[in-house]
PDB file of C-alpha atoms in Angstrom:
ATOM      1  CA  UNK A  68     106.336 165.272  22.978  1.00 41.00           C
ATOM      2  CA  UNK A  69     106.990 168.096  21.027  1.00 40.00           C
ATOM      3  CA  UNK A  70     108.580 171.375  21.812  1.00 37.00           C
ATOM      4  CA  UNK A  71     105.390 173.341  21.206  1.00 38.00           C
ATOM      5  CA  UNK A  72     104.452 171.109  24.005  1.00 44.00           C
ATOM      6  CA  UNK A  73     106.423 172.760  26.098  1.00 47.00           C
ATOM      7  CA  UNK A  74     105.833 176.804  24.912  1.00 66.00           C
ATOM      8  CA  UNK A  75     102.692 176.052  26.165  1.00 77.00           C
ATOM      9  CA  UNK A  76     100.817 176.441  29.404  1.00 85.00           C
ATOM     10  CA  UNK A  77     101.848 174.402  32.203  1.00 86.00           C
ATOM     11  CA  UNK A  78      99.850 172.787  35.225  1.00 89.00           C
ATOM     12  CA  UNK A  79     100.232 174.935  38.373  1.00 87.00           C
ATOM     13  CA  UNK A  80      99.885 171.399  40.300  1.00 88.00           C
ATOM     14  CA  UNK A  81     101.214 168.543  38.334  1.00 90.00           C
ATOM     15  CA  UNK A  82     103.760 170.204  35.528  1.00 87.00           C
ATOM     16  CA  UNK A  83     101.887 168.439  32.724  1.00 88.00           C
ATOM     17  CA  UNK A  84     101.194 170.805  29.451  1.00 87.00           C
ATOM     18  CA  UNK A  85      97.377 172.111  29.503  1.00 87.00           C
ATOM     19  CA  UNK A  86      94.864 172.593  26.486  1.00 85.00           C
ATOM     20  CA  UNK A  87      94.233 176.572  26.183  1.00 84.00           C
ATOM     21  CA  UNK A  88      90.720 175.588  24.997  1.00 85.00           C
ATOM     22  CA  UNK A  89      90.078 172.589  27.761  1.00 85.00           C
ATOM     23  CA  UNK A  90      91.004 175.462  30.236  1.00 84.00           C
ATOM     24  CA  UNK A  91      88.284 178.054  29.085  1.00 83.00           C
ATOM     25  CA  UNK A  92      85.894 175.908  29.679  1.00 86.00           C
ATOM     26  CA  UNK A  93      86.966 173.804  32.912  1.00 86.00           C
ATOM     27  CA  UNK A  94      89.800 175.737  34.754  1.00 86.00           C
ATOM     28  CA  UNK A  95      90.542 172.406  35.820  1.00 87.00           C
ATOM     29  CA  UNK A  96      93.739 170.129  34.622  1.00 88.00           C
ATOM     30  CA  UNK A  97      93.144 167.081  32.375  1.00 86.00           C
ATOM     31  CA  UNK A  98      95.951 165.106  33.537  1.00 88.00           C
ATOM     32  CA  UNK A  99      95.959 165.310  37.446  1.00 90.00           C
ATOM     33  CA  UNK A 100      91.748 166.623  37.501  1.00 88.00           C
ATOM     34  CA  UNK A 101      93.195 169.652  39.743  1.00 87.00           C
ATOM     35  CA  UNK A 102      90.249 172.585  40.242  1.00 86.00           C
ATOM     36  CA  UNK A 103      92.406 175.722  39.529  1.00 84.00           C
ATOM     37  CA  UNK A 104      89.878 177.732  40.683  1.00 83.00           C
ATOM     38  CA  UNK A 105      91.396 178.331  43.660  1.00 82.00           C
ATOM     39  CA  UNK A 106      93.456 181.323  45.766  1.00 82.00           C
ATOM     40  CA  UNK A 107      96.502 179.097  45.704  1.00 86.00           C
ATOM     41  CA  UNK A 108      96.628 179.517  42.161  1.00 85.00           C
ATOM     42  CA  UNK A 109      95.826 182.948  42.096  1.00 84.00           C
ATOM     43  CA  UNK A 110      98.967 184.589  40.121  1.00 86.00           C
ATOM     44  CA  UNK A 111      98.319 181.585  37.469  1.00 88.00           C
ATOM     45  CA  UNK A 112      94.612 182.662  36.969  1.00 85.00           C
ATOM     46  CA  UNK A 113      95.635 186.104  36.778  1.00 86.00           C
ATOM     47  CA  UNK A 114      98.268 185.306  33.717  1.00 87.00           C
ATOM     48  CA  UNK A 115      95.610 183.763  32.175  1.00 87.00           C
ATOM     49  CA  UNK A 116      93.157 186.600  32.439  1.00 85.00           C
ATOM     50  CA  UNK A 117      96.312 188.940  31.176  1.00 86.00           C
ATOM     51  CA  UNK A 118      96.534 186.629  28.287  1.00 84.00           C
ATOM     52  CA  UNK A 119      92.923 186.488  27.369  1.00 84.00           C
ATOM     53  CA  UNK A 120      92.415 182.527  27.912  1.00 84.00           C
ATOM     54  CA  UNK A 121      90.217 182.770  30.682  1.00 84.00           C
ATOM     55  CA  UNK A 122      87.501 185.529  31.645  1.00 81.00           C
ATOM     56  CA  UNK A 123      87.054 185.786  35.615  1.00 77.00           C
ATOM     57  CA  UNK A 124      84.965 187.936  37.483  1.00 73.00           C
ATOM     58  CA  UNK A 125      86.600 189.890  39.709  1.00 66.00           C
ATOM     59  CA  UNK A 126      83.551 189.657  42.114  1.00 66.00           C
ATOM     60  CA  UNK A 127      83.711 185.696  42.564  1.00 67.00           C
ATOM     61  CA  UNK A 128      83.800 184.516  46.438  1.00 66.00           C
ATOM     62  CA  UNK A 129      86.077 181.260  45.426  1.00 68.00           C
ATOM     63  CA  UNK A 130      89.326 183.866  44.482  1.00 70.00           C
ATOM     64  CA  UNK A 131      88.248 187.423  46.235  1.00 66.00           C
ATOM     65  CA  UNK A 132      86.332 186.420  48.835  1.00 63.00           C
ATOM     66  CA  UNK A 133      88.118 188.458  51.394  1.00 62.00           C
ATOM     67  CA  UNK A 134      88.710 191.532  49.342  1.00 57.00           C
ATOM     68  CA  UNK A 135      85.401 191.823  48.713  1.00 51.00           C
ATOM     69  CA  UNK A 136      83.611 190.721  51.834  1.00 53.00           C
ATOM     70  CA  UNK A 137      84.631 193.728  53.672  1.00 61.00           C
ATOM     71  CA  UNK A 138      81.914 196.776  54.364  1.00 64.00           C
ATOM     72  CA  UNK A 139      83.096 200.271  53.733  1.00 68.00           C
ATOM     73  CA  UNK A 140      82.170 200.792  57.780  1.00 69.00           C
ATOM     74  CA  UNK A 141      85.157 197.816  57.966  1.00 69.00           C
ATOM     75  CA  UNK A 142      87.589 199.881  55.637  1.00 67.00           C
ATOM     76  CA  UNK A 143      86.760 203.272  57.453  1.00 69.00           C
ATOM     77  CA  UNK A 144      87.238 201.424  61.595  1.00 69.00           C
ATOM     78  CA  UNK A 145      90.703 199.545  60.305  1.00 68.00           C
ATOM     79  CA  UNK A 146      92.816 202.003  61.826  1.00 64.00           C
ATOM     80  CA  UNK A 147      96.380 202.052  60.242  1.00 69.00           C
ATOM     81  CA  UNK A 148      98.333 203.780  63.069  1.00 67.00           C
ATOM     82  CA  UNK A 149     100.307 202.110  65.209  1.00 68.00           C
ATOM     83  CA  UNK A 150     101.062 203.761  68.551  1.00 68.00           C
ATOM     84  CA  UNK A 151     104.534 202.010  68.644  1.00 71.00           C
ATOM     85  CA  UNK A 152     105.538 203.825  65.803  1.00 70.00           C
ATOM     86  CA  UNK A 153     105.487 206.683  67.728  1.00 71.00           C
ATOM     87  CA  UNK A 154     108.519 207.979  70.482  1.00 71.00           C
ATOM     88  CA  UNK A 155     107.079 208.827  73.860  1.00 71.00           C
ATOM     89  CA  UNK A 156     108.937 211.826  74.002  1.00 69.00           C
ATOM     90  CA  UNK A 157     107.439 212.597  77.961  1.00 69.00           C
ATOM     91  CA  UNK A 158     110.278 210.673  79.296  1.00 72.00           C
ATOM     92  CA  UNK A 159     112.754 212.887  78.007  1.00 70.00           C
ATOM     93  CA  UNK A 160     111.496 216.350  78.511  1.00 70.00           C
ATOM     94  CA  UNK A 161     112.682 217.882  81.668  1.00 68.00           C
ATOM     95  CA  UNK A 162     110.184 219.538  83.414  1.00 66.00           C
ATOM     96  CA  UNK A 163     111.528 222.529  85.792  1.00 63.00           C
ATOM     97  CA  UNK A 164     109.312 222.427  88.964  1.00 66.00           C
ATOM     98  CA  UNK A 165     110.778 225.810  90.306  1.00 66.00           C
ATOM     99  CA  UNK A 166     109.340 227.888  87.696  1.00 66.00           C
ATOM    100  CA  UNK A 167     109.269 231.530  88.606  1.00 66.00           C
ATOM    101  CA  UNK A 168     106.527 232.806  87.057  1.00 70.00           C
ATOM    102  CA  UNK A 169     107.447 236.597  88.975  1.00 73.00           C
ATOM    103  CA  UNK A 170     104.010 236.471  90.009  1.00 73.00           C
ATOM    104  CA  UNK A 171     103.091 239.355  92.917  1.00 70.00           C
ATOM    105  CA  UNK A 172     101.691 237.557  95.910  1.00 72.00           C
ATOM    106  CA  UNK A 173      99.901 239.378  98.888  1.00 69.00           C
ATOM    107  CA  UNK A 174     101.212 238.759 102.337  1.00 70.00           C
ATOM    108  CA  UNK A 175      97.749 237.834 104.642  1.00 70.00           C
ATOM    109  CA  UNK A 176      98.313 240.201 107.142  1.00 72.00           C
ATOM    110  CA  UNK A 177      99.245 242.643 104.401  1.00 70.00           C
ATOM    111  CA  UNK A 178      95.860 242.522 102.994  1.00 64.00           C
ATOM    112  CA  UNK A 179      93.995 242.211 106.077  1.00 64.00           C
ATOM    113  CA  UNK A 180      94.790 246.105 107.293  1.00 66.00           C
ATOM    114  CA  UNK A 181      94.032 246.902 103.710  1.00 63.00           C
ATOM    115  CA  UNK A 182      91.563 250.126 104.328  1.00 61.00           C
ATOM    116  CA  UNK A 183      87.960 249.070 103.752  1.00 58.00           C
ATOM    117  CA  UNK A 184      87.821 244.824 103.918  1.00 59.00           C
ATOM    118  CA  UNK A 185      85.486 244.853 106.785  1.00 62.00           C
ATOM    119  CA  UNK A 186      83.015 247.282 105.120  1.00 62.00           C
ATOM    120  CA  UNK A 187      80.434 246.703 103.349  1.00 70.00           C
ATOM    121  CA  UNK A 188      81.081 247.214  99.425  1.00 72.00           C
ATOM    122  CA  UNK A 189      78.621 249.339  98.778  1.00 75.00           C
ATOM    123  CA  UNK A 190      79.533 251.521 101.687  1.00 77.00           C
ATOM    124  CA  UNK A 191      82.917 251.888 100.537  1.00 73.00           C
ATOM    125  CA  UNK A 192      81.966 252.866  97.088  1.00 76.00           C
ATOM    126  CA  UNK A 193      79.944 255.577  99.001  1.00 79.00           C
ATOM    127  CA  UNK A 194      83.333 256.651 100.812  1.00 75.00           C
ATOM    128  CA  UNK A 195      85.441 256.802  97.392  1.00 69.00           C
ATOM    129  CA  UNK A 196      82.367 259.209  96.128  1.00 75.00           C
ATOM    130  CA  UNK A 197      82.646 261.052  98.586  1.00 71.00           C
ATOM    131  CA  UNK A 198      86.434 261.530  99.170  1.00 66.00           C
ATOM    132  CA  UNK A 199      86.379 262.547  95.353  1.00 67.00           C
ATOM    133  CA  UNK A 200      84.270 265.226  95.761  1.00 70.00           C
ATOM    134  CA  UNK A 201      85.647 266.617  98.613  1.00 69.00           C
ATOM    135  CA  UNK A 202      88.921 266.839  96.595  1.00 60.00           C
TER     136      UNK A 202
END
């Protein structure tokens, strides 16, 4: 062995040296017969796509099949929030049941000898007319 042997490219699988040229057209290794097509080699295939050994479409099912299989509809229903990222907050705020709200409240009796609840309310329109002109 020499020590360009060992600048080279090295087998993923079984550490041997590969052939740049026996790699372009396999992707496989000729010492241990390893397909390197495969996700578990994924960061090697990528090196050699960055070094312009290999060409791989990006679209093939073998290395992208997940990233690729999913629907836009997919991507749009994955929702990313997580509800126990979020403080329930109702625990903590104190809520004052004996809120005044200085509202004016009518005593029953008080509005029952109010002038004019038995009559009719047209009748007591009539009345106000006529008190007004009479004034």
């Amino acid at each position: 062995m020499s020590i360009s042997d060992f600048e080279g490219l090295i087998c993923p699988a079984c550490s041997n040296p590969l052939d740049e040229e026996f790699l372009a057209k396999t992707l496989t290794c000729s010492h241990c017969k390893t397909n390197l097509k495969d996700k578990k080699y994924l960061a090697f295939i990528e090196y050699l796509i960055l070094h312009g050994i290999i060409d791989v479409n990006f679209f093939d099912h073998t290395l992208y099949g997940e990233e690729v299989g999913r629907t836009t509809e997919e991507e749009e229903l994955h929702d990313e929030t997580d509800p126990n990222d979020y403080e329930d907050t109702s625990k903590r705020i104190n809520y004052d049941e004996k809120h005044d709200l200085k509202e004016v409240t009518t005593d029953e009796e008080e509005f029952r000898e109010w002038d004019g609840i038995e009559e009719d309310w047209q009748e007591f329109n009539k009345k106000g007319e006529t008190d007004k002109n009479n004034k």
